[in-house]
Short mmCIF file of C-alpha atoms (C1' of nucleotides) in Angstrom, two decimals:
data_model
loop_
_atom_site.label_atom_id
_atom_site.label_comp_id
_atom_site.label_asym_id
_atom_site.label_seq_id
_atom_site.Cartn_x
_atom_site.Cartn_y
_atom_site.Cartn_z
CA UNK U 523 0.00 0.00 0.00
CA UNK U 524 2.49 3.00 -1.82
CA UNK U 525 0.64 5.86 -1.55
CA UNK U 526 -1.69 7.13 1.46
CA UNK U 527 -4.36 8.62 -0.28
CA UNK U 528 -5.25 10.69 3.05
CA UNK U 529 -8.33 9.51 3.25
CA UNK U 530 -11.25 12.25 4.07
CA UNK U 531 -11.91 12.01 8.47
CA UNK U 532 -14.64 12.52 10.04
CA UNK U 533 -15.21 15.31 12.50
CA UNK U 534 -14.77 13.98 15.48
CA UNK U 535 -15.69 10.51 17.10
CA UNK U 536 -18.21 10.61 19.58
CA UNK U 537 -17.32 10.28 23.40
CA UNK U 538 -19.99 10.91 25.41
CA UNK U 539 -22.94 8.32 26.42
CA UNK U 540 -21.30 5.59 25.56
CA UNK U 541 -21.07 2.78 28.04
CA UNK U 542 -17.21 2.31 27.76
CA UNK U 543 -16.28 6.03 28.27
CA UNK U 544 -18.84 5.57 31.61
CA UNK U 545 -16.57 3.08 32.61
CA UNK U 546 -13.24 4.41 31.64
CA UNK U 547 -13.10 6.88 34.56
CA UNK U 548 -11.64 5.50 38.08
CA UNK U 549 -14.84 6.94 39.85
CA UNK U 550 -17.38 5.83 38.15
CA UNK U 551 -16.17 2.53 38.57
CA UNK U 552 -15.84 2.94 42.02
CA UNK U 553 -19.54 3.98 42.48
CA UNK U 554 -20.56 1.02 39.88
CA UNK U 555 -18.63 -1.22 42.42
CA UNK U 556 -20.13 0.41 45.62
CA UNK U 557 -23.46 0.20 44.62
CA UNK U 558 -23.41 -3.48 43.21
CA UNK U 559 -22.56 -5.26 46.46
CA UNK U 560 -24.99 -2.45 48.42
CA UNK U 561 -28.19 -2.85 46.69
CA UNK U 562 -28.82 1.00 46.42
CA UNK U 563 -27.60 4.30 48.17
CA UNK U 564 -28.56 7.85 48.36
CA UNK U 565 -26.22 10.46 46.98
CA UNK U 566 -25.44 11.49 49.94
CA UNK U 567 -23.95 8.06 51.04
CA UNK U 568 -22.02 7.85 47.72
CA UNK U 569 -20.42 10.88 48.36
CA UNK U 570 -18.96 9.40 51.64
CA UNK U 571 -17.96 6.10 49.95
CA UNK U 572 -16.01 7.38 47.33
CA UNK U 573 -14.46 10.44 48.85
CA UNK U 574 -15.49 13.62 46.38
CA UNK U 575 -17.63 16.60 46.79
CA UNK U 576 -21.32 15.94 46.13
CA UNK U 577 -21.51 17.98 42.82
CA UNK U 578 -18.82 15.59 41.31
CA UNK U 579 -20.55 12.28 42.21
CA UNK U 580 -23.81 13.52 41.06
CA UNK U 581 -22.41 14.81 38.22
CA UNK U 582 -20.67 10.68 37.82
CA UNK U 583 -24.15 9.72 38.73
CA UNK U 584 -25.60 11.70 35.86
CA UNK U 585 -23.62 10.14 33.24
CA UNK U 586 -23.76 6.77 34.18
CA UNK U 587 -27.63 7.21 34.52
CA UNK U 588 -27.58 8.77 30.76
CA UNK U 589 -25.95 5.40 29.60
CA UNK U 590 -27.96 3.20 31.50
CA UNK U 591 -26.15 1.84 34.22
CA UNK U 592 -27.69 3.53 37.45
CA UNK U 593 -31.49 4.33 38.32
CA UNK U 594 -32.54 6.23 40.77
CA UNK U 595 -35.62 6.47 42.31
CA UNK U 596 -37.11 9.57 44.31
CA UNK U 597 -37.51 8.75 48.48
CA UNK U 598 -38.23 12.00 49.94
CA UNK U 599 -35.93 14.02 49.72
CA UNK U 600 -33.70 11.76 48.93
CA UNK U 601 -32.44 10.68 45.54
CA UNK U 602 -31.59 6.43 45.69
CA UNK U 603 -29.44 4.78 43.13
CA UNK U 604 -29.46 1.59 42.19
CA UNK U 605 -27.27 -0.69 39.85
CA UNK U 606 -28.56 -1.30 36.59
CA UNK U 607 -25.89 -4.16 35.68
CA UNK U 608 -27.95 -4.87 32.20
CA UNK U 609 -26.36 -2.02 31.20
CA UNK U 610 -22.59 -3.55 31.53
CA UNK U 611 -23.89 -6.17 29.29
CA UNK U 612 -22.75 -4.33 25.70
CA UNK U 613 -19.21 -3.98 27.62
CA UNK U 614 -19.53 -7.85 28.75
CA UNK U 615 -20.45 -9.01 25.14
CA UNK U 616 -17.66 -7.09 23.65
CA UNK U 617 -14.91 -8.61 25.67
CA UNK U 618 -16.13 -11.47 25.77
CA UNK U 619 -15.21 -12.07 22.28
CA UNK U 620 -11.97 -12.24 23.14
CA UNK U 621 -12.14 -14.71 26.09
CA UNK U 622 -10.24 -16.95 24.30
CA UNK U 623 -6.74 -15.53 24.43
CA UNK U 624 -6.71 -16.19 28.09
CA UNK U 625 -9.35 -18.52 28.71
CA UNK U 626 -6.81 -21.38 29.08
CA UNK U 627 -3.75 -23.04 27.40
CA UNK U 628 -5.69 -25.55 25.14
CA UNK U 629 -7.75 -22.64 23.90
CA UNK U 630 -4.64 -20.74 23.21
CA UNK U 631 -2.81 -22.80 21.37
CA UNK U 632 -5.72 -23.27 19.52
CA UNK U 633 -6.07 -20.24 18.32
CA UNK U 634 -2.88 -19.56 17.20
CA UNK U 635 -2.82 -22.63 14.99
CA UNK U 636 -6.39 -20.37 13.88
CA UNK U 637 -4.23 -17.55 13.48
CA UNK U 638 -1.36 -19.50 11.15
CA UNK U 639 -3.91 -21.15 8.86
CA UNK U 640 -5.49 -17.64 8.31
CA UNK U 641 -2.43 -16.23 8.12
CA UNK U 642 -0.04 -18.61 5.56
CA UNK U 643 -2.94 -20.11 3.79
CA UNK U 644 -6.52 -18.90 3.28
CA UNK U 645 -6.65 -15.29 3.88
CA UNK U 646 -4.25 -13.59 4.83
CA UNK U 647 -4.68 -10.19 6.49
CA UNK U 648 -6.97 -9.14 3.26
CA UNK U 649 -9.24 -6.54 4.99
CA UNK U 650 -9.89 -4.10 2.32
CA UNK U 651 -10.25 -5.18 -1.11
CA UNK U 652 -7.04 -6.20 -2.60
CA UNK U 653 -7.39 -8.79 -5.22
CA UNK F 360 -25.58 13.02 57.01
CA UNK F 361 -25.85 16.68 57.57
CA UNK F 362 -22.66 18.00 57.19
CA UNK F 363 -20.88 17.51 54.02
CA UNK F 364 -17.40 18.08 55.21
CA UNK F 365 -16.18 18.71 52.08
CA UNK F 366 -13.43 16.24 52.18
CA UNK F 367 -10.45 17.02 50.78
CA UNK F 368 -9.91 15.57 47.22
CA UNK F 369 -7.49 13.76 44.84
CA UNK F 370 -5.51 16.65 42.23
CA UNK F 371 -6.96 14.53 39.30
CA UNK F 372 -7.97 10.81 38.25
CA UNK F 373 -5.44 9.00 36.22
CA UNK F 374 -6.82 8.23 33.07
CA UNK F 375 -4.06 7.21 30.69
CA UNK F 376 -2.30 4.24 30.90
CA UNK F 377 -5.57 2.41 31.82
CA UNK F 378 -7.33 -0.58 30.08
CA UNK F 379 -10.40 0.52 30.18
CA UNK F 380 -9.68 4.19 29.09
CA UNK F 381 -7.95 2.41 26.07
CA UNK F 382 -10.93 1.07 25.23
CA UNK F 383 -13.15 3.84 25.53
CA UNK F 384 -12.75 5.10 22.46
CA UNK F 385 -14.50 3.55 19.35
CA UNK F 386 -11.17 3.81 17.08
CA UNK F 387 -9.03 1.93 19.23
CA UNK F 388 -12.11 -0.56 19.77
CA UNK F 389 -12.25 -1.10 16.27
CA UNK F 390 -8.67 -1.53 15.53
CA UNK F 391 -8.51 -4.43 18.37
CA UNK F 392 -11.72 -5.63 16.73
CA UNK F 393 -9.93 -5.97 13.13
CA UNK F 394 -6.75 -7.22 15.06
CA UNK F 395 -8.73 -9.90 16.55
CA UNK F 396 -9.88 -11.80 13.31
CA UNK F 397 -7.36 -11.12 11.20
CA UNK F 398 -4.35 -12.52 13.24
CA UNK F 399 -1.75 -9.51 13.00
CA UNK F 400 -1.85 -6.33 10.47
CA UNK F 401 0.79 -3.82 9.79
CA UNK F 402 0.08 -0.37 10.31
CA UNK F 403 -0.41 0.90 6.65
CA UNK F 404 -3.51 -1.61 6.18
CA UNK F 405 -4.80 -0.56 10.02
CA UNK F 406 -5.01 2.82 8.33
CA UNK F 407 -6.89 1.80 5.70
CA UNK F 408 -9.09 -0.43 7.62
CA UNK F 409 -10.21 2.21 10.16
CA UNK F 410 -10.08 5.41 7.61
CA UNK F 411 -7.75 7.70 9.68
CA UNK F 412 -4.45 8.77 8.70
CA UNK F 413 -1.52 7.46 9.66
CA UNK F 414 -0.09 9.46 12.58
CA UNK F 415 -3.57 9.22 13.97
CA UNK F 416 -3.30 5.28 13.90
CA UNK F 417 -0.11 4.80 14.90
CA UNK F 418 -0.86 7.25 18.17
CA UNK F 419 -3.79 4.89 18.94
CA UNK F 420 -1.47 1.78 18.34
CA UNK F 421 0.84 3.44 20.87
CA UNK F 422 -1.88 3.82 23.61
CA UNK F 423 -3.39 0.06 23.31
CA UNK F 424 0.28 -0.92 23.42
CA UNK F 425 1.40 0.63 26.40
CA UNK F 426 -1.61 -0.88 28.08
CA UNK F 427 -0.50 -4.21 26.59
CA UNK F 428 -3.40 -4.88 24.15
CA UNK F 429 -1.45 -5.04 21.42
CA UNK F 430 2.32 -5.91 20.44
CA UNK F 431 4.37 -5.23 17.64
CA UNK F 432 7.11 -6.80 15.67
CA UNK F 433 9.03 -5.40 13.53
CA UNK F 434 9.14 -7.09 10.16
CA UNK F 435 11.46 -5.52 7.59
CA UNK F 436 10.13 -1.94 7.37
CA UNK F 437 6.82 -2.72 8.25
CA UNK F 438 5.50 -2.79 12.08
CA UNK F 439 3.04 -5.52 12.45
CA UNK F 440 0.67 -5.83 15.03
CA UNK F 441 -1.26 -8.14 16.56
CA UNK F 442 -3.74 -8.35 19.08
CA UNK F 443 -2.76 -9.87 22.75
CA UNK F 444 -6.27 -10.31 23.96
CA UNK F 445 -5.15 -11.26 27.79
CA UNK F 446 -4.39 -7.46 28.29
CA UNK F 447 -8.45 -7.36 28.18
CA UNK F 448 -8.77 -9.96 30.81
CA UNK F 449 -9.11 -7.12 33.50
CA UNK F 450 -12.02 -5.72 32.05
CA UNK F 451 -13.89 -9.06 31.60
CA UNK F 452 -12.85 -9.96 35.00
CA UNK F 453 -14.45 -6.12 36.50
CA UNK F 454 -17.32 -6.96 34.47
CA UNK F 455 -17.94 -10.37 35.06
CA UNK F 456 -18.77 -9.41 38.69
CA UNK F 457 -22.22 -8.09 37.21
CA UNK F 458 -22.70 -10.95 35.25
CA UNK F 459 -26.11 -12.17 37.75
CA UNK F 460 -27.66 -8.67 36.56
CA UNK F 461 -28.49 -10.09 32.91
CA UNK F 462 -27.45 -13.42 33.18
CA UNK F 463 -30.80 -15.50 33.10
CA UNK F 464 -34.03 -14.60 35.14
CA UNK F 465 -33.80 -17.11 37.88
CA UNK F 466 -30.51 -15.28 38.61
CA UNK F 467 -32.15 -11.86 38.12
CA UNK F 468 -34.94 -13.25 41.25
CA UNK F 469 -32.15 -14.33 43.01
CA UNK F 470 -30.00 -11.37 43.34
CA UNK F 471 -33.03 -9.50 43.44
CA UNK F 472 -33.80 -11.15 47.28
CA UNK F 473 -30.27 -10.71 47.94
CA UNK F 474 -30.27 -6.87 47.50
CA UNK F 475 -33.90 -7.35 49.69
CA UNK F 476 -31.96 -9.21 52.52
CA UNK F 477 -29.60 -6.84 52.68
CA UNK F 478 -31.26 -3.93 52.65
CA UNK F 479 -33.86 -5.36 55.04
CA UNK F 480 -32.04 -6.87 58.09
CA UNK F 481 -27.97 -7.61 57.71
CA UNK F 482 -25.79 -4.91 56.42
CA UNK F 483 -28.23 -1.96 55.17
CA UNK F 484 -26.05 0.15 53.12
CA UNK F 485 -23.48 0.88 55.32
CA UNK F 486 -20.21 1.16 53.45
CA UNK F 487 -19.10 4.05 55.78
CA UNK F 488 -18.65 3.44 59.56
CA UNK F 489 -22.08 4.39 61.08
CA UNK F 490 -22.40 1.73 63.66
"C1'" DT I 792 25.01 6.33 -1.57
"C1'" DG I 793 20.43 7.95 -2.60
"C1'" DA I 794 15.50 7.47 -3.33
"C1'" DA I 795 11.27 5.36 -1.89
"C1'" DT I 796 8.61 3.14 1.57
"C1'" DA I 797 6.77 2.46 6.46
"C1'" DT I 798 6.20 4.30 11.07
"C1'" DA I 799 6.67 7.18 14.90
"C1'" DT I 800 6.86 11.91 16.87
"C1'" DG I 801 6.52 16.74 17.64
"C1'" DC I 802 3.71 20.70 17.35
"C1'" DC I 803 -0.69 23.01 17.21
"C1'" DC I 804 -5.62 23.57 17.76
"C1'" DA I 805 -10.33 22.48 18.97
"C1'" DT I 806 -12.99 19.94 22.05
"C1'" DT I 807 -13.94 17.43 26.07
"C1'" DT I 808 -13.63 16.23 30.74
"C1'" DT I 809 -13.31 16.52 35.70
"C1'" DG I 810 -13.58 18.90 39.78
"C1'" DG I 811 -14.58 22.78 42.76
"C1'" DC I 812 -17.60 26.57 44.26
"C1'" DA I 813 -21.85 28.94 44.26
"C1'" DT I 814 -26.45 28.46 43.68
"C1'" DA I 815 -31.00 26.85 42.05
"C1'" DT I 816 -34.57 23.38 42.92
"C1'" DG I 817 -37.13 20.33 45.58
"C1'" DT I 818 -38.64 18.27 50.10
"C1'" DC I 819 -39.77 17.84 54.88
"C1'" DA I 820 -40.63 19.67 59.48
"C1'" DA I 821 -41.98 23.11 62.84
"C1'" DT P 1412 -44.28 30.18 55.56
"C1'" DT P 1413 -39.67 29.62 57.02
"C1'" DG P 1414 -35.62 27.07 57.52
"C1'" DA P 1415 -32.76 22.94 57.27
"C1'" DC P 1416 -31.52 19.22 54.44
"C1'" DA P 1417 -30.59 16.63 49.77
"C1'" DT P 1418 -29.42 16.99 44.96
"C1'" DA P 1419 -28.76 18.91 40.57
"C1'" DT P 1420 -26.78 22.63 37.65
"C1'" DG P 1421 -24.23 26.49 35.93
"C1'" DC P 1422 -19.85 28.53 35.49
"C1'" DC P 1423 -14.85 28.46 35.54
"C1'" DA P 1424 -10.12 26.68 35.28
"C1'" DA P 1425 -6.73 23.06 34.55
"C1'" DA P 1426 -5.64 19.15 32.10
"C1'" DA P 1427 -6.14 15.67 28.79
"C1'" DT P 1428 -7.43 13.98 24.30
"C1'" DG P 1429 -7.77 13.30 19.31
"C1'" DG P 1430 -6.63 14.56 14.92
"C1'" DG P 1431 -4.10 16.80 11.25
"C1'" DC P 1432 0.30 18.26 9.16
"C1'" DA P 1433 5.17 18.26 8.85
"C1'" DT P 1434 9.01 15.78 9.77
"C1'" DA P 1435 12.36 12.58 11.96
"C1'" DT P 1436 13.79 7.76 11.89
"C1'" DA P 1437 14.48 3.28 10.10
"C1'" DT P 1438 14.76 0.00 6.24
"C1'" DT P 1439 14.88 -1.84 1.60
"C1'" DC P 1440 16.24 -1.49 -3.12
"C1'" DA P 1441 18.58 0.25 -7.26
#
DNA sequence: TGAATATATGCCCATTTTGGCATATGTCAA
DNA sequence: TTGACATATGCCAAAATGGGCATATATTCA
């Protein structure tokens, strides 16, 4: 492949509400964590368990709730969060693809001799459409 | 809790040099997804595969390398890379933990009465230590 | 040696992100 | 209604990020 051609980009890719950027920050992780082996919690709790001010972790709160990951549900003046774990799932599936590279040593060898035959024989790294 | 104490907090999250904020962004998602059924890939057909230029590749290459999703060999003048999938077993393992959320619905009833119990009679929410 | 190819880097800019503070909004109690 | 409590939001600053272009650094070939 000579010559670049510099293909056209696009703007920008997007970032926000997308379940893996939710996840990609330290704290939100944290809160994911906190509130899956505690049922639910109140901001205010939240705050205490993962040590920032209580704009930040509602502000954490808010975007995980955009993608799907956290409920909450009005109790007086509270505000209660729960886990929504379904919302993990996309991540789950994604990875999951790749289980076998670590799964265990039969599977690996096993997919390198997948790897080889693609590789040396049938087709090999052909992506785009190089005839 | 009344007072909010405003606890002291952390300069800034680290968010480089992190699996999961490697895979946060869709380019570098789809680059591991082309490495992972195509065995390996030099650089020049990553570019054309994911439509960005070159520099732009290579910088994402860099990032999923120094969090040891990929790894590179260098084969004449060409870099080729290829996926190494176990660098992704930290993510499946954090997400795993949710698995019981989507899982099937007899699990869904279970932890469901789990999160009851809890919230109900043993350990109510109480990460922090309000005895 | 010199040109062409293949990648990596440096520099620059626009955008995004996180966190803090102040404050608005909503809720309960007296 | 007034005041205390619980959260969400707006605004600002510091830092990081992604992408493009130009260019440095190999490496192969004539």
């Amino acid at each position: 492949m000579p010559k670049w051609a510099y293909i056209q980009c696009v703007p920008r890719a997007a970032t926000t509400s997308d379940v893996f950027n939710a996840i990609a920050e330290p704290r939100r992780r944290q809160i994911i964590d906190v509130l899956g082996h505690s049922g639910e919690m109140p901001v205010g709790e939240l705050v205490l368990a993962v040590g920032l001010t209580q704009p930040a972790v509602s502000k954490h709160l808010s975007v995980l709730r955009e993608v799907g990951v956290v409920a909450v549900e009005r109790r007086g003046r509270e505000r209660v969060y729960r886990l929504n774990g379904e919302g993990l799932k996309t991540v789950h599936d994604w990875v999951s693809v790749f289980e076998r590279y670590w799964s265990n040593q039969l599977n690996r060898i096993k997919q390198r001799s997948e790897s080889l035959a693609r590789t040396s024989k049938g087709a090999p790294r052909n992506e785009k459409g190089t005839p």
